[in-house]
């Protein structure tokens, strides 16, 4: 006999645990099924350990620049990469422990195993059967590894095992320079690894704007050997790996595969839902309700591949958890898109990507951070910011950047976009001196100047609310 429950949640990651919090406001008759280790991808091998490694790398890199400021003795600094990785794991364990506390009190309602869906109300795990009013799918994603490369065994790394290494390799190739690949490639180079980065496109760090990406590539090429528009081929070579990519041929000890992630759907048997699946094996779902087709099934977090980021997984868990418990289902407005790559300079994207801009109705402005006053003081005056706005209303639509403190400027711009602010609104705000935000003002000003559409149109048309003409 199947056990009857109100809700089955599949996956105890960020999305699943966020859904659980909402579900528990209404019922204690649920089951949470999780395959693999507990603790969430974010805390165990995603956001948190990667940022801990990046922080260590940045501090070490900065320390080596102190000589020029008159600080003596830094030439004698030495790096113990095993100790760095132990430090990263200690921090990782701290974050994981915080998450485990949320599942360890669930008793029999916490089931460890791989869930298989048998129908819109039926789930099976290791011979246990559940009949559920609602199912929430939150099974996350895993790194993509091309099948032929698997023969390289432990010479191949992903973000799942990088942080488990006893020490860093001497020579490493990073294949794929999206957000995860780029930030790790730079951090490892800063920690003394001889890094070779390969990217099939001309876009790095999650950017879609080729102008910003070109700038970013030039900057990161100063720190490690970086090759774009190349397809890397791998083959075993002695104890290491030979990488061939275009005219490049290098031998390395290990390869970090950072080709993106694929939804964890195979084991779920989604065909049992009776809906057509797309080429990723995903059923149709509504991103504002997260309902799958018209079924009592919801899909949240990386598994739906809609916005595979931590804050979005938490939001989606919330939406799925709320809608699992209410009829009619509520439609939730999604937040303005925001993506950050924690490279130095930071890469960020706020609002709609450059690729979604239609040149006829959009104006673009930019700021160059070479020589930017505040950034120059800390030797960080590199990069550029591009801002996109509606050509008629001046409303801010999006921005892409590779600039110092881009993580903060990205937030300011995402918040402004969500508030439907115009370039004029942004120019009315105060800008303290000397700050990185002054660079943002330059970008907004140059964009605002593009709003002139004809001889009779003045810049004041877009900024006629400014209290004093010329203050923009
Ligand atoms: C290296 C790295 C760095 C990152 N950095 C950032 C960052 O800086 N900022 C950011 O916003 N995002 C970052 N991310 C992305 C972020 O970590 C993810 O978006 C987020 O963790 C996804 O959460 P989730 O709940 O969807 O999946 P997960 O946390 O992966 O949870 C899914 C769970 O489902 C389980 N499961 C899978 N299949 C089954 C099954 N059939 N039955 C039962 N259980 C199953 C899995 O074992 C897992 O425990 C990073 C990711 C990586 C890999």
PDB file of N, CA, C and O in Angstrom, residues 247-281:
ATOM      1  N   UNK A 247      45.301  26.221 -32.954  1.00  0.00           N
ATOM      2  CA  UNK A 247      46.748  26.065 -33.137  1.00  0.00           C
ATOM      3  C   UNK A 247      47.456  25.738 -31.827  1.00  0.00           C
ATOM      4  O   UNK A 247      48.678  25.534 -31.816  1.00  0.00           O
ATOM      5  N   UNK A 248      46.721  25.710 -30.720  1.00  0.00           N
ATOM      6  CA  UNK A 248      47.331  25.483 -29.405  1.00  0.00           C
ATOM      7  C   UNK A 248      47.485  23.997 -29.112  1.00  0.00           C
ATOM      8  O   UNK A 248      46.596  23.200 -29.427  1.00  0.00           O
ATOM      9  N   UNK A 249      48.598  23.640 -28.493  1.00  0.00           N
ATOM     10  CA  UNK A 249      48.774  22.272 -27.995  1.00  0.00           C
ATOM     11  C   UNK A 249      49.538  22.381 -26.679  1.00  0.00           C
ATOM     12  O   UNK A 249      50.667  22.865 -26.656  1.00  0.00           O
ATOM     13  N   UNK A 250      48.897  21.993 -25.573  1.00  0.00           N
ATOM     14  CA  UNK A 250      49.568  22.082 -24.272  1.00  0.00           C
ATOM     15  C   UNK A 250      49.385  20.779 -23.504  1.00  0.00           C
ATOM     16  O   UNK A 250      48.412  20.049 -23.720  1.00  0.00           O
ATOM     17  N   UNK A 251      50.336  20.521 -22.618  1.00  0.00           N
ATOM     18  CA  UNK A 251      50.209  19.372 -21.720  1.00  0.00           C
ATOM     19  C   UNK A 251      49.978  19.881 -20.306  1.00  0.00           C
ATOM     20  O   UNK A 251      50.651  20.816 -19.867  1.00  0.00           O
ATOM     21  N   UNK A 252      49.014  19.282 -19.661  1.00  0.00           N
ATOM     22  CA  UNK A 252      48.652  19.717 -18.308  1.00  0.00           C
ATOM     23  C   UNK A 252      48.503  18.484 -17.408  1.00  0.00           C
ATOM     24  O   UNK A 252      48.403  17.355 -17.894  1.00  0.00           O
ATOM     25  N   UNK A 253      48.467  18.748 -16.087  1.00  0.00           N
ATOM     26  CA  UNK A 253      48.291  17.634 -15.136  1.00  0.00           C
ATOM     27  C   UNK A 253      46.817  17.258 -15.002  1.00  0.00           C
ATOM     28  O   UNK A 253      46.478  16.089 -14.868  1.00  0.00           O
ATOM     29  N   UNK A 254      45.976  18.286 -14.980  1.00  0.00           N
ATOM     30  CA  UNK A 254      44.535  18.053 -14.803  1.00  0.00           C
ATOM     31  C   UNK A 254      43.757  18.992 -15.715  1.00  0.00           C
ATOM     32  O   UNK A 254      44.268  20.040 -16.131  1.00  0.00           O
ATOM     33  N   UNK A 255      42.491  18.615 -15.952  1.00  0.00           N
ATOM     34  CA  UNK A 255      41.597  19.466 -16.748  1.00  0.00           C
ATOM     35  C   UNK A 255      40.345  19.730 -15.922  1.00  0.00           C
ATOM     36  O   UNK A 255      39.717  18.789 -15.421  1.00  0.00           O
ATOM     37  N   UNK A 256      40.002  20.999 -15.776  1.00  0.00           N
ATOM     38  CA  UNK A 256      38.739  21.357 -15.119  1.00  0.00           C
ATOM     39  C   UNK A 256      37.696  21.562 -16.218  1.00  0.00           C
ATOM     40  O   UNK A 256      37.834  22.463 -17.047  1.00  0.00           O
ATOM     41  N   UNK A 257      36.679  20.706 -16.221  1.00  0.00           N
ATOM     42  CA  UNK A 257      35.630  20.805 -17.242  1.00  0.00           C
ATOM     43  C   UNK A 257      34.537  21.722 -16.708  1.00  0.00           C
ATOM     44  O   UNK A 257      33.916  21.429 -15.690  1.00  0.00           O
ATOM     45  N   UNK A 258      34.328  22.847 -17.392  1.00  0.00           N
ATOM     46  CA  UNK A 258      33.329  23.835 -16.941  1.00  0.00           C
ATOM     47  C   UNK A 258      32.447  24.203 -18.136  1.00  0.00           C
ATOM     48  O   UNK A 258      32.338  25.364 -18.524  1.00  0.00           O
ATOM     49  N   UNK A 259      31.825  23.172 -18.708  1.00  0.00           N
ATOM     50  CA  UNK A 259      31.038  23.342 -19.937  1.00  0.00           C
ATOM     51  C   UNK A 259      29.567  23.622 -19.649  1.00  0.00           C
ATOM     52  O   UNK A 259      28.731  23.513 -20.534  1.00  0.00           O
ATOM     53  N   UNK A 260      29.252  23.948 -18.416  1.00  0.00           N
ATOM     54  CA  UNK A 260      27.855  24.185 -18.049  1.00  0.00           C
ATOM     55  C   UNK A 260      27.279  22.986 -17.324  1.00  0.00           C
ATOM     56  O   UNK A 260      27.987  21.998 -17.069  1.00  0.00           O
ATOM     57  N   UNK A 261      26.006  23.083 -16.995  1.00  0.00           N
ATOM     58  CA  UNK A 261      25.356  22.043 -16.199  1.00  0.00           C
ATOM     59  C   UNK A 261      24.082  21.581 -16.888  1.00  0.00           C
ATOM     60  O   UNK A 261      23.473  22.338 -17.635  1.00  0.00           O
ATOM     61  N   UNK A 262      23.721  20.344 -16.630  1.00  0.00           N
ATOM     62  CA  UNK A 262      22.524  19.776 -17.248  1.00  0.00           C
ATOM     63  C   UNK A 262      21.533  19.366 -16.155  1.00  0.00           C
ATOM     64  O   UNK A 262      21.946  18.909 -15.082  1.00  0.00           O
ATOM     65  N   UNK A 263      20.224  19.541 -16.391  1.00  0.00           N
ATOM     66  CA  UNK A 263      19.235  19.210 -15.349  1.00  0.00           C
ATOM     67  C   UNK A 263      19.271  17.740 -14.959  1.00  0.00           C
ATOM     68  O   UNK A 263      19.467  16.868 -15.816  1.00  0.00           O
ATOM     69  N   UNK A 264      19.072  17.457 -13.676  1.00  0.00           N
ATOM     70  CA  UNK A 264      18.991  16.071 -13.186  1.00  0.00           C
ATOM     71  C   UNK A 264      17.568  15.549 -13.426  1.00  0.00           C
ATOM     72  O   UNK A 264      16.697  15.667 -12.563  1.00  0.00           O
ATOM     73  N   UNK A 265      17.355  15.000 -14.620  1.00  0.00           N
ATOM     74  CA  UNK A 265      16.002  14.527 -14.950  1.00  0.00           C
ATOM     75  C   UNK A 265      15.954  13.028 -15.252  1.00  0.00           C
ATOM     76  O   UNK A 265      14.886  12.425 -15.128  1.00  0.00           O
ATOM     77  N   UNK A 266      17.098  12.444 -15.660  1.00  0.00           N
ATOM     78  CA  UNK A 266      17.072  11.068 -16.176  1.00  0.00           C
ATOM     79  C   UNK A 266      16.364  10.095 -15.239  1.00  0.00           C
ATOM     80  O   UNK A 266      15.471   9.352 -15.638  1.00  0.00           O
ATOM     81  N   UNK A 267      16.776  10.103 -13.963  1.00  0.00           N
ATOM     82  CA  UNK A 267      16.265   9.094 -13.029  1.00  0.00           C
ATOM     83  C   UNK A 267      14.797   9.334 -12.670  1.00  0.00           C
ATOM     84  O   UNK A 267      14.145   8.463 -12.104  1.00  0.00           O
ATOM     85  N   UNK A 268      14.283  10.525 -13.003  1.00  0.00           N
ATOM     86  CA  UNK A 268      12.938  10.897 -12.515  1.00  0.00           C
ATOM     87  C   UNK A 268      11.799  10.204 -13.255  1.00  0.00           C
ATOM     88  O   UNK A 268      10.674  10.161 -12.766  1.00  0.00           O
ATOM     89  N   UNK A 269      12.073   9.718 -14.479  1.00  0.00           N
ATOM     90  CA  UNK A 269      11.015   9.085 -15.281  1.00  0.00           C
ATOM     91  C   UNK A 269       9.884  10.081 -15.563  1.00  0.00           C
ATOM     92  O   UNK A 269       8.696   9.785 -15.356  1.00  0.00           O
ATOM     93  N   UNK A 270      10.263  11.269 -16.052  1.00  0.00           N
ATOM     94  CA  UNK A 270       9.262  12.330 -16.274  1.00  0.00           C
ATOM     95  C   UNK A 270       8.226  11.948 -17.328  1.00  0.00           C
ATOM     96  O   UNK A 270       7.145  12.538 -17.386  1.00  0.00           O
ATOM     97  N   UNK A 271       8.549  10.949 -18.162  1.00  0.00           N
ATOM     98  CA  UNK A 271       7.586  10.478 -19.172  1.00  0.00           C
ATOM     99  C   UNK A 271       6.276  10.065 -18.504  1.00  0.00           C
ATOM    100  O   UNK A 271       5.195  10.187 -19.090  1.00  0.00           O
ATOM    101  N   UNK A 272       6.368   9.617 -17.253  1.00  0.00           N
ATOM    102  CA  UNK A 272       5.167   9.132 -16.543  1.00  0.00           C
ATOM    103  C   UNK A 272       4.159  10.256 -16.302  1.00  0.00           C
ATOM    104  O   UNK A 272       3.005   9.987 -15.943  1.00  0.00           O
ATOM    105  N   UNK A 273       4.576  11.512 -16.506  1.00  0.00           N
ATOM    106  CA  UNK A 273       3.623  12.618 -16.339  1.00  0.00           C
ATOM    107  C   UNK A 273       2.703  12.743 -17.545  1.00  0.00           C
ATOM    108  O   UNK A 273       1.704  13.473 -17.513  1.00  0.00           O
ATOM    109  N   UNK A 274       3.075  12.078 -18.649  1.00  0.00           N
ATOM    110  CA  UNK A 274       2.208  12.071 -19.827  1.00  0.00           C
ATOM    111  C   UNK A 274       2.282  13.340 -20.655  1.00  0.00           C
ATOM    112  O   UNK A 274       1.383  13.631 -21.445  1.00  0.00           O
ATOM    113  N   UNK A 275       3.349  14.134 -20.480  1.00  0.00           N
ATOM    114  CA  UNK A 275       3.507  15.373 -21.256  1.00  0.00           C
ATOM    115  C   UNK A 275       4.689  15.216 -22.220  1.00  0.00           C
ATOM    116  O   UNK A 275       5.626  14.460 -21.942  1.00  0.00           O
ATOM    117  N   UNK A 276       4.644  15.976 -23.324  1.00  0.00           N
ATOM    118  CA  UNK A 276       5.781  15.959 -24.258  1.00  0.00           C
ATOM    119  C   UNK A 276       6.977  16.624 -23.572  1.00  0.00           C
ATOM    120  O   UNK A 276       6.822  17.662 -22.915  1.00  0.00           O
ATOM    121  N   UNK A 277       8.157  16.045 -23.686  1.00  0.00           N
ATOM    122  CA  UNK A 277       9.363  16.612 -23.085  1.00  0.00           C
ATOM    123  C   UNK A 277      10.198  17.301 -24.160  1.00  0.00           C
ATOM    124  O   UNK A 277      10.214  16.862 -25.310  1.00  0.00           O
ATOM    125  N   UNK A 278      10.902  18.380 -23.775  1.00  0.00           N
ATOM    126  CA  UNK A 278      11.721  19.083 -24.769  1.00  0.00           C
ATOM    127  C   UNK A 278      13.083  18.380 -24.922  1.00  0.00           C
ATOM    128  O   UNK A 278      13.314  17.317 -24.337  1.00  0.00           O
ATOM    129  N   UNK A 279      14.005  19.022 -25.704  1.00  0.00           N
ATOM    130  CA  UNK A 279      15.278  18.342 -25.975  1.00  0.00           C
ATOM    131  C   UNK A 279      16.166  18.212 -24.735  1.00  0.00           C
ATOM    132  O   UNK A 279      17.128  17.450 -24.729  1.00  0.00           O
ATOM    133  N   UNK A 280      15.848  18.949 -23.665  1.00  0.00           N
ATOM    134  CA  UNK A 280      16.600  18.771 -22.401  1.00  0.00           C
ATOM    135  C   UNK A 280      15.905  17.740 -21.509  1.00  0.00           C
ATOM    136  O   UNK A 280      16.310  17.527 -20.366  1.00  0.00           O
ATOM    137  N   UNK A 281      14.818  17.160 -22.024  1.00  0.00           N
ATOM    138  CA  UNK A 281      14.081  16.177 -21.217  1.00  0.00           C
ATOM    139  C   UNK A 281      13.135  16.828 -20.225  1.00  0.00           C
ATOM    140  O   UNK A 281      12.697  16.191 -19.258  1.00  0.00           O
TER     141      UNK A 281
END
